[in-house]
Short mmCIF file of C-alpha atoms and ligand atoms in Angstrom, two decimals:
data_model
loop_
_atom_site.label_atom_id
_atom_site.label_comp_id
_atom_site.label_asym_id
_atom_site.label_seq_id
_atom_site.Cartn_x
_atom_site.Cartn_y
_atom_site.Cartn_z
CA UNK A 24 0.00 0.00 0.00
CA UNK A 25 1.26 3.68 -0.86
CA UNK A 26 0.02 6.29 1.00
CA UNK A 27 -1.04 9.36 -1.35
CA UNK A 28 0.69 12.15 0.85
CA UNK A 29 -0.68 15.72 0.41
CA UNK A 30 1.28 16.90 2.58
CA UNK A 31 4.48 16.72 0.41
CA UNK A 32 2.75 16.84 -2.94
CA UNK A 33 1.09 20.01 -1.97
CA UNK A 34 4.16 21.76 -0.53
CA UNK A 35 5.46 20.77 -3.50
CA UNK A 36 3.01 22.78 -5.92
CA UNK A 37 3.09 25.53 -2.85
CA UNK A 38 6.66 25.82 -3.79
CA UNK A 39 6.50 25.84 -7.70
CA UNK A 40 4.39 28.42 -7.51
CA UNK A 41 6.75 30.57 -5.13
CA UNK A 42 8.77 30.48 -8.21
CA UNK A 43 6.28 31.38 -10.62
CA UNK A 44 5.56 34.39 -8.39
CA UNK A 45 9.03 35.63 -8.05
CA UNK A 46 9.56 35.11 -11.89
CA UNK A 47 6.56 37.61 -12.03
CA UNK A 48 7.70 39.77 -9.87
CA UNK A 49 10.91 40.06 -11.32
CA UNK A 50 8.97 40.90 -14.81
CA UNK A 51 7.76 43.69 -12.99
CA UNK A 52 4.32 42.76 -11.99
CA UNK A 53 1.96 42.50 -9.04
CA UNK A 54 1.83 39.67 -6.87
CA UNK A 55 -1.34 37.32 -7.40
CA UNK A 56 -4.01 37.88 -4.61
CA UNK A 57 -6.98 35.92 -3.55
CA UNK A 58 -9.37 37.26 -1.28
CA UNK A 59 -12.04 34.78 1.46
CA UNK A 60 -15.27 36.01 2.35
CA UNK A 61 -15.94 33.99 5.64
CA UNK A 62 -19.51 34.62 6.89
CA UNK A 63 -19.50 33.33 10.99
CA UNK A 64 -17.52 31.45 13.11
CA UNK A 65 -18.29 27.91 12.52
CA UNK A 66 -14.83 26.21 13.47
CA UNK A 67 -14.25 24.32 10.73
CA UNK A 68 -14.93 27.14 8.80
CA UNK A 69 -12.48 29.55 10.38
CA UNK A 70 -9.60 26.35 9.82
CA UNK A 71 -9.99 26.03 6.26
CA UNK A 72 -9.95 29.83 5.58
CA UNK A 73 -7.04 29.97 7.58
CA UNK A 74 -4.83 27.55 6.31
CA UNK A 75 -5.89 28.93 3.09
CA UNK A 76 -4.49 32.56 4.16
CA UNK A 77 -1.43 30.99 5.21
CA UNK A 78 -0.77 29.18 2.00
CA UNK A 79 -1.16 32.81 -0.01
CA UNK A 80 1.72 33.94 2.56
CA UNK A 81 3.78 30.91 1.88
CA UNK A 82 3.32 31.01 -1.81
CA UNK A 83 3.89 35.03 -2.09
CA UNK A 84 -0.07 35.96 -3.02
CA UNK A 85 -1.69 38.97 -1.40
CA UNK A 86 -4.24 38.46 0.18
CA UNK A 87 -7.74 39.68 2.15
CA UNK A 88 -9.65 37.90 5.04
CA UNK A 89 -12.93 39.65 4.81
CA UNK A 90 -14.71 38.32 7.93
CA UNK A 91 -18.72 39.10 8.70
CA UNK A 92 -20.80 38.35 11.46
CA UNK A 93 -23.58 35.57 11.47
CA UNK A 94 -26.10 37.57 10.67
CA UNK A 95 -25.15 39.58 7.71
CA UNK A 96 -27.67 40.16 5.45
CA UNK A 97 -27.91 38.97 1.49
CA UNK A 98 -27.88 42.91 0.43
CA UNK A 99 -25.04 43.30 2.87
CA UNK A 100 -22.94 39.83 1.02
CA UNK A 101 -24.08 40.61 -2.62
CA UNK A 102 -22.51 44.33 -2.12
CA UNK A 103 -19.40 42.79 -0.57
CA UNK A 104 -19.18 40.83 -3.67
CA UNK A 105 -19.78 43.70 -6.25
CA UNK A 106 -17.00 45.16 -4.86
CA UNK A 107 -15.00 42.19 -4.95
CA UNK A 108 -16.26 41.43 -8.53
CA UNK A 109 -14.90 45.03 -9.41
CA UNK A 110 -11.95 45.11 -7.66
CA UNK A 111 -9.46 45.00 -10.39
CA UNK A 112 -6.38 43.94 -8.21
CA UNK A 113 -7.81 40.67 -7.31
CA UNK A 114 -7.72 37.77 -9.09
CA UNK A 115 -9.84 35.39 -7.37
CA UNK A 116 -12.03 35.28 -4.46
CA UNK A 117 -13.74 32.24 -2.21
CA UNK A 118 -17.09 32.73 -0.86
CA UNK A 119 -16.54 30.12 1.96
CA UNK A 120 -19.77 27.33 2.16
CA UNK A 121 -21.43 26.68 4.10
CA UNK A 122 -23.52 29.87 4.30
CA UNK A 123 -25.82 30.71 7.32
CA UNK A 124 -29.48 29.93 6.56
CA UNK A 125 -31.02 33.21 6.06
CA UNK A 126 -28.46 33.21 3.10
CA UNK A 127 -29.23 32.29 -0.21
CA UNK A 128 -26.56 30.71 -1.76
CA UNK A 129 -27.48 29.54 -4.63
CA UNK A 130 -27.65 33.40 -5.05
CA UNK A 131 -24.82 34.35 -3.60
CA UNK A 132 -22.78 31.84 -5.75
CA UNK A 133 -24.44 33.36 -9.07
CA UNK A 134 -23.43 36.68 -8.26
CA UNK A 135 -19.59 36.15 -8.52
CA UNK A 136 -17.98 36.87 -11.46
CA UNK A 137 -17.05 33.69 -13.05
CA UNK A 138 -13.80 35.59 -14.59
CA UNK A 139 -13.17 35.55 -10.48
CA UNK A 140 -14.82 32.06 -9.48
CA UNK A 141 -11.32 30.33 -8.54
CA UNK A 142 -13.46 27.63 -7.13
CA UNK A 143 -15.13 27.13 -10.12
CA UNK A 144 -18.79 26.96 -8.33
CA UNK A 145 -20.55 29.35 -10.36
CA UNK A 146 -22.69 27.74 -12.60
CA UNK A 147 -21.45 29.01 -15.46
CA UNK A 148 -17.87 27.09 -14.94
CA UNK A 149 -19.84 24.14 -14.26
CA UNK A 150 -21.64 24.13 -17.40
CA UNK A 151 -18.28 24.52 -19.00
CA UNK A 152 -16.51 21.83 -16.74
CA UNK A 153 -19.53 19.22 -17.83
CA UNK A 154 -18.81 20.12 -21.90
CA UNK A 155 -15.29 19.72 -20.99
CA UNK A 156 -14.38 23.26 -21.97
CA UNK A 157 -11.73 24.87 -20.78
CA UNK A 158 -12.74 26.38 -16.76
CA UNK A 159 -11.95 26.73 -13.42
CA UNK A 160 -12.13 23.16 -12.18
CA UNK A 161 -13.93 23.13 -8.30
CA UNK A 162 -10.85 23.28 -6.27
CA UNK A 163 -11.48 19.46 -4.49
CA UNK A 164 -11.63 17.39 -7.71
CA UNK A 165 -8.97 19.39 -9.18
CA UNK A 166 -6.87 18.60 -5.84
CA UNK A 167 -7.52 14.64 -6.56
CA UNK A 168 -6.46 14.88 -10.29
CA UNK A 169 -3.45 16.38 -9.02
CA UNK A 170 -2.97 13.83 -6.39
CA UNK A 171 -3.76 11.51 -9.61
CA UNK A 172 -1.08 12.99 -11.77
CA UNK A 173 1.84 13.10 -9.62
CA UNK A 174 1.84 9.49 -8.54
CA UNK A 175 1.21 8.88 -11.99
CA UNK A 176 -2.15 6.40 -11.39
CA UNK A 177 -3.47 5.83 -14.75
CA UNK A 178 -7.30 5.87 -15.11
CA UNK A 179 -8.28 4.93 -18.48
CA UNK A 180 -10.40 2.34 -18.56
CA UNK A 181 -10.58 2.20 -14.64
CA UNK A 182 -14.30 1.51 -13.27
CA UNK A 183 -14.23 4.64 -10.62
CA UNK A 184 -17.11 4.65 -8.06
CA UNK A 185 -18.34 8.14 -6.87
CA UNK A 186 -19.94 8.60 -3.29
CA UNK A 187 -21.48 11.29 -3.25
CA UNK A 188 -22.90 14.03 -5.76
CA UNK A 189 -22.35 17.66 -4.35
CA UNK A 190 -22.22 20.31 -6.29
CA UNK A 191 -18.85 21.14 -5.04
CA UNK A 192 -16.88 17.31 -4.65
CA UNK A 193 -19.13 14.35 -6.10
CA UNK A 194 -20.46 16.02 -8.69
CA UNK A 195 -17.58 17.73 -10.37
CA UNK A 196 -15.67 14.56 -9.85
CA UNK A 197 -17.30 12.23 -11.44
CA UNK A 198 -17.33 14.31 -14.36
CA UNK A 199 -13.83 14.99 -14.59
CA UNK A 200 -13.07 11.15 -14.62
CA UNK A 201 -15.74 10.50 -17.28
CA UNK A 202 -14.15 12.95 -19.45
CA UNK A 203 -12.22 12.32 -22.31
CA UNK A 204 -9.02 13.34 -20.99
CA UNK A 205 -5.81 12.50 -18.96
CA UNK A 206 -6.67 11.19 -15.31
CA UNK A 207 -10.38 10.64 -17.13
CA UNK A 208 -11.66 7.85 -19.68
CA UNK A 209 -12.94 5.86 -16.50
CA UNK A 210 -16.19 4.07 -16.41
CA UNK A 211 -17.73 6.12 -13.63
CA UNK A 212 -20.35 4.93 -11.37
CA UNK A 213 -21.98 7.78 -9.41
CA UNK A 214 -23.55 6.86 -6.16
CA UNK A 215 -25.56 9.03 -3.22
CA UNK A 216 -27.96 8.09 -0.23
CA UNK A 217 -30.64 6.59 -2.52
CA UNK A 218 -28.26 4.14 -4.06
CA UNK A 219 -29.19 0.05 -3.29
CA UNK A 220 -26.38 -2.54 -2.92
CA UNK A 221 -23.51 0.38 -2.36
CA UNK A 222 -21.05 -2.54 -0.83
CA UNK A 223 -21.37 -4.70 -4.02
CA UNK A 224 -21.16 -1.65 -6.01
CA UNK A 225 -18.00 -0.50 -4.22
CA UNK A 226 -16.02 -3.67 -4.39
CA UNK A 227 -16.23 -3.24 -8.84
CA UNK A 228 -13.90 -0.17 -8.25
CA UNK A 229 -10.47 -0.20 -8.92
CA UNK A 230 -10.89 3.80 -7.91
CA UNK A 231 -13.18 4.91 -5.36
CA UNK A 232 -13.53 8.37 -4.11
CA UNK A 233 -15.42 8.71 -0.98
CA UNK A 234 -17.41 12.61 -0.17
CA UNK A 235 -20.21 11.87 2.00
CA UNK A 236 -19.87 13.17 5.26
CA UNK A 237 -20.12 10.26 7.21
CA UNK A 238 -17.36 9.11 9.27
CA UNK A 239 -15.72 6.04 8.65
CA UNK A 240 -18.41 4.91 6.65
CA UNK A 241 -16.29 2.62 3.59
CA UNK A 242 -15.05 -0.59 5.31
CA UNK A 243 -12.61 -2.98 4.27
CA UNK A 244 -15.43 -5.17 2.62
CA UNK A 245 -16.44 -2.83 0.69
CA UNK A 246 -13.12 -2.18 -1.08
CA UNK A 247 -11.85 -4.66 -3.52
CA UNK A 248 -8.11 -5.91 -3.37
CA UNK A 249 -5.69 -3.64 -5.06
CA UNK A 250 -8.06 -0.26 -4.71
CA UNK A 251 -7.20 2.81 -5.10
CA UNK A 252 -9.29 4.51 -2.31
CA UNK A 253 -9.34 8.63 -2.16
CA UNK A 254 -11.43 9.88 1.07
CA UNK A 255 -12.83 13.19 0.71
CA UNK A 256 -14.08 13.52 4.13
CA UNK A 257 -13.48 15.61 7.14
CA UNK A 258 -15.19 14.46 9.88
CA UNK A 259 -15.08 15.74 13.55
CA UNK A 260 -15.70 12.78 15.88
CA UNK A 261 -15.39 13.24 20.26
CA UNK A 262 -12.14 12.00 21.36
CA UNK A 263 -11.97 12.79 24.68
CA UNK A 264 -8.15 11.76 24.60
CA UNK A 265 -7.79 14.78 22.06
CA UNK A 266 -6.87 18.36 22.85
CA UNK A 267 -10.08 20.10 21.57
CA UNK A 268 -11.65 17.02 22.22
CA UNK A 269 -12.01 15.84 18.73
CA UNK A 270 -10.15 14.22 15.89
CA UNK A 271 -10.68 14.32 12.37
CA UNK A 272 -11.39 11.22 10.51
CA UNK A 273 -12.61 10.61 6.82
CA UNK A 274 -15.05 8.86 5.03
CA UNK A 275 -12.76 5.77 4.91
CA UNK A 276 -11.98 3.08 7.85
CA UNK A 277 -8.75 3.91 7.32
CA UNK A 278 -6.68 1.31 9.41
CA UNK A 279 -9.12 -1.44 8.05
CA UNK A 280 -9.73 -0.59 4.23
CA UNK A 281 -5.14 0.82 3.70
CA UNK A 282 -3.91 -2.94 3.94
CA UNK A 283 -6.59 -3.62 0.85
CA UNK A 284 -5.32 -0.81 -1.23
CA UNK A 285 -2.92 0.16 -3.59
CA UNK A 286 -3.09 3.62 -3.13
CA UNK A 287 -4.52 5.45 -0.03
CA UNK A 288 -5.10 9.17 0.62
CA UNK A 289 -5.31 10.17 4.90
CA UNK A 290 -7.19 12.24 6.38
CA UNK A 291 -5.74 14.60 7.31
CA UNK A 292 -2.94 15.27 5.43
CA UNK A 293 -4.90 13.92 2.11
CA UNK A 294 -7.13 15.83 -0.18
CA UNK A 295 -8.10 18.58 2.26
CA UNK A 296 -4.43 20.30 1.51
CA UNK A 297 -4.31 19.14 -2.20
CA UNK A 298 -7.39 21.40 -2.31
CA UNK A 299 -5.58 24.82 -1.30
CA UNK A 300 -2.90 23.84 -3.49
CA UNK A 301 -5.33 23.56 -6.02
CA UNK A 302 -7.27 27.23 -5.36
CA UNK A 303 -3.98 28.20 -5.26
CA UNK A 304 -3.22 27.31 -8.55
CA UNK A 305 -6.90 28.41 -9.76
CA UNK A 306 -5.86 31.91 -8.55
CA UNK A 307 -2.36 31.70 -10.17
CA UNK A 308 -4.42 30.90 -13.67
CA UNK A 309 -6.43 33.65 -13.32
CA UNK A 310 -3.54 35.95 -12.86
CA UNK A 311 -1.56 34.84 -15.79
CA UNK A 312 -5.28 35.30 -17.97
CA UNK A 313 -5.09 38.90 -16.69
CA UNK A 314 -1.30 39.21 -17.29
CA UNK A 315 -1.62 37.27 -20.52
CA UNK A 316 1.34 34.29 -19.93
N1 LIG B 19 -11.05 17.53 1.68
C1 LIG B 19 -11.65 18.66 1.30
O1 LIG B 19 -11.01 19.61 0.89
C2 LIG B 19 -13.13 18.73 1.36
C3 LIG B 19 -13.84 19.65 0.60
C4 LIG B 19 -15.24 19.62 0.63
C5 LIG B 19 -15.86 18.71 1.46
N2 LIG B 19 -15.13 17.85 2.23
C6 LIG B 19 -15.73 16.84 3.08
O2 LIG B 19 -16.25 15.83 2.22
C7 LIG B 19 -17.44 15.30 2.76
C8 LIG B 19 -18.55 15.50 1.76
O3 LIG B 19 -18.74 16.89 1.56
P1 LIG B 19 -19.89 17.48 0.61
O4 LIG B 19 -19.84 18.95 0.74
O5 LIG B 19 -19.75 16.84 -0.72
O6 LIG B 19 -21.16 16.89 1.41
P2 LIG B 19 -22.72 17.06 1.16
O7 LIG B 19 -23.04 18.28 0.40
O8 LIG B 19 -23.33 16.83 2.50
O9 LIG B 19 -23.07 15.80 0.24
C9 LIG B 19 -22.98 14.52 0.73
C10 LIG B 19 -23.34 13.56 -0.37
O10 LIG B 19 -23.17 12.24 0.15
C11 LIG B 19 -24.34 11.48 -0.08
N3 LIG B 19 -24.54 10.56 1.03
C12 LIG B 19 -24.75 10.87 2.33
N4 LIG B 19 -24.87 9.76 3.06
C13 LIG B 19 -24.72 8.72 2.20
C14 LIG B 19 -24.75 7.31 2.35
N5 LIG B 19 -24.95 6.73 3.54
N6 LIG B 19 -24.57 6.54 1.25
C15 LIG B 19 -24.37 7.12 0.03
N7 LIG B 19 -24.34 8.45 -0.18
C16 LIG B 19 -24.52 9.23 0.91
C17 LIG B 19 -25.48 12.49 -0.17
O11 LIG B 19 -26.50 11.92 -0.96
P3 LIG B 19 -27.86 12.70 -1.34
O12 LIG B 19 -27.48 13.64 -2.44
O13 LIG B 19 -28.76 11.63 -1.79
O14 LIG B 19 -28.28 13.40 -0.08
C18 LIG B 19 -24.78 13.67 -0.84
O15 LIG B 19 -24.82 13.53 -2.25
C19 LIG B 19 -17.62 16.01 4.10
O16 LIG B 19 -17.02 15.26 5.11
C20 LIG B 19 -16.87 17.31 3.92
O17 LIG B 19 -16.41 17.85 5.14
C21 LIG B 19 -13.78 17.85 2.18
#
């Protein structure tokens, strides 16, 4: 079994695009700079917009922490975002989900400019990502291609089963590997909480990406000999052993289901850093579109 580390595979992107920065600068121009609208303080939340900060320090972005209280209102976002939208020094901006209720999303999602959508929610990138033009690509699946590509697991041909069909993980991903394209051309099964017979349907996967939510949900019977097994999920379960009094786990029975496997991704240290590399690199092509290279 190999582990699928994104913990040195995204430190490694982290640091090729430190030099694609300083090459910029050196030509003169601006740094890149992503800006995070982060509506709350729902812990988890607060984590990934941090760590997402911190990479744009690591990697030489700007960047802008724009930070409302719970009960902002939808006239009070959609401004925010107009200004964002207009704000000609910024090349890409997060809106980070969830949203409080009284929010409308859906609404707040249309309302960013898709030139600015680094990850690639707006539904006019997702109509482009499903005719396999040319888009932002939502900044999870694009984090498991990655993870893909660099330990060079070839899917053509592969049956891949999908849990899960979010807008922002399942969705997008089982797309991307039904494409005709590198790290696509596999026989995708997509799966969600009204499939029958999941277990039998996991076990045909040579690839199976797990985004549901639940903790520890895929077990080793599930996972046929030789897998490769990518777990989406980040789960907070009590551990009263713990110093916040919770771990993280995935979607994956990890310590059962990594002897079956060929390939394993953790969590953490799995797919939730290859996806700030990823918006990274989102917001690093939308700077070169406005500096045309
Ligand atoms: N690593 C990262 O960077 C990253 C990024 C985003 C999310 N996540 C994590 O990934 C997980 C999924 O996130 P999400 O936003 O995609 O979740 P979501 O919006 O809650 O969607 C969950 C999906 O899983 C399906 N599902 C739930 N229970 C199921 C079951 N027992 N059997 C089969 N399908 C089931 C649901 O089916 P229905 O559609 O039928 O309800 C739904 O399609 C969460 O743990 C989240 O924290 C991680």
């Amino acid at each position: 079994m190999q582990l699928l580390d994104g913990k040195l595979l995204s430190a490694n992107i982290k640091k090729e695009i430190k030099i694609e920065v300083e090459n910029a600068l050196n030509k003169g121009l601006r740094r890149p700079k992503l800006a995070a609208v982060l509506v709350g303080h729902d812990p988890a939340s607060q984590s990934y917009v941090r760590s997402k900060i911190k990479s744009c320090e690591q990697t030489g972005f700007d960047s802008d922490l724009i930070s409302l209280d719970e009960d902002v209102t939808q006239e009070d976002l959609l401004q925010i975002i107009h200004r964002l939208n207009t704000d000609t020094l910024l090349d890409g901006y997060i809106v980070q989900l969830p949203l409080p209720a009284h929010i409308n999303d859906e609404e707040i999602i249309r309302a960013v400019d898709p030139a600015k959508d680094v990850d690639g929610f707006h539904p006019f990138n997702m109509g482009k990502l499903s005719l396999g033009l040319e888009t932002f690509i939502p900044a999870t699946p694009y984090g498991i291609l990655l993870m893909l590509e660099r330990y060079n697991i070839k899917t053509k041909g592969k049956i891949a089963v999908v849990l899960g069909r979010s807008n922002i993980v399942g969705t997008p991903m089982a797309l991307l590997l039904s494409r005709k394209a590198a790290y696509g051309n596999c026989t995708v099964i997509h799966t969600h909480s009204a499939t029958i017979g999941l277990t039998n349907i996991c076990k045909s996967a040579d690839i199976l990406i797990a985004a549901i939510g639940v903790p520890e949900f895929v077990k080793a019977d599930m996972v046929k000999p030789g897998a490769i097994v990518i777990d989406v999920g980040i789960n907070r379960v009590e551990d009263v052993n713990a110093k916040n009094g919770y771990r993280l786990v995935g979607d994956v029975d990890f310590e059962k289901v990594a002897p079956k496997c060929s390939f394993i991704s953790p969590v953490p240290g799995g797919v939730g850093l290859m996806t700030v590399a990823a918006l990274l690199l989102n917001t690093m092509k939308s700077y070169k579109q406005k500096h045309h290279f």
